Amino acid sequence: YTSFNLDIVNFAKATQWRFRVNSTESLFFPRNLELERVALTLVSKWYEDFLATFKYSIEENERLLEDPQLGYHEYFAVIYRLERQRIVTLQYKLVRVALGIVTRLQSGVTLDLAIARVLDVETAEEFPRHRVLLHTYITRFLAD
């Protein structure tokens, strides 16, 4: 999955959205930063919980692939499981980066400064890739 999953973020916002408190526009655009922060925190928790359900870690699955005793069907089952874990791990990391951006925006920082690297979440190597994946989300802050 090579883009940030906005659908799950919008769903989380919908679960937290309150009639006569939040605007309808805040469901689709990040107009209410507190609603955005709550939704991203919720999605982050969902991803954490899902990743905790895997019996083996990514590293353990990668080691399993090196096992010469692994059968054909088991080999592809491990590949499938490993790719699911990698996709969810990337989405989890993107949500944490987005949460860092929203937190900065809430503190009054401009968008240009808010999209700087989130040091405790991403490496210098991951930073440009994450901004490409988050581009659609970040541009929603600019929409009128």
Short mmCIF file of N, CA, C and O in Angstrom, two decimals, residues 3 15 20 29 38-39 86 90 112 129 140:
data_model
loop_
_atom_site.label_atom_id
_atom_site.label_comp_id
_atom_site.label_asym_id
_atom_site.label_seq_id
_atom_site.Cartn_x
_atom_site.Cartn_y
_atom_site.Cartn_z
N SER A 3 0.25 4.59 -0.25
CA SER A 3 -0.24 5.92 0.09
C SER A 3 -0.81 5.87 1.50
O SER A 3 -1.08 4.80 2.04
N THR A 15 -16.26 8.66 13.87
CA THR A 15 -16.66 8.05 15.15
C THR A 15 -16.55 9.05 16.30
O THR A 15 -17.21 8.87 17.32
N ARG A 20 -23.49 19.47 15.99
CA ARG A 20 -23.57 20.82 16.55
C ARG A 20 -22.30 21.25 17.28
O ARG A 20 -22.28 22.29 17.93
N PHE A 29 -11.84 17.42 5.80
CA PHE A 29 -10.64 18.26 5.79
C PHE A 29 -10.21 18.51 7.23
O PHE A 29 -11.05 18.60 8.12
N VAL A 38 -7.37 13.56 17.88
CA VAL A 38 -8.08 12.44 18.52
C VAL A 38 -8.23 11.28 17.54
O VAL A 38 -8.01 10.12 17.90
N ALA A 39 -8.59 11.59 16.30
CA ALA A 39 -8.77 10.54 15.29
C ALA A 39 -7.45 9.83 14.99
O ALA A 39 -7.40 8.60 14.92
N ARG A 86 4.40 -5.51 7.14
CA ARG A 86 5.15 -4.35 6.64
C ARG A 86 4.20 -3.21 6.25
O ARG A 86 4.49 -2.05 6.51
N LEU A 90 4.10 0.37 8.18
CA LEU A 90 4.28 1.64 7.47
C LEU A 90 3.11 2.57 7.75
O LEU A 90 3.30 3.76 8.04
N ASP A 112 4.65 24.95 7.07
CA ASP A 112 6.01 24.72 6.54
C ASP A 112 6.94 24.16 7.61
O ASP A 112 7.77 23.30 7.32
N ARG A 129 10.53 10.05 1.89
CA ARG A 129 9.55 9.06 1.45
C ARG A 129 8.21 9.26 2.16
O ARG A 129 7.15 9.22 1.54
N ARG A 140 -4.33 18.78 2.30
CA ARG A 140 -5.68 19.03 2.81
C ARG A 140 -5.70 20.18 3.81
O ARG A 140 -6.71 20.81 4.02
#
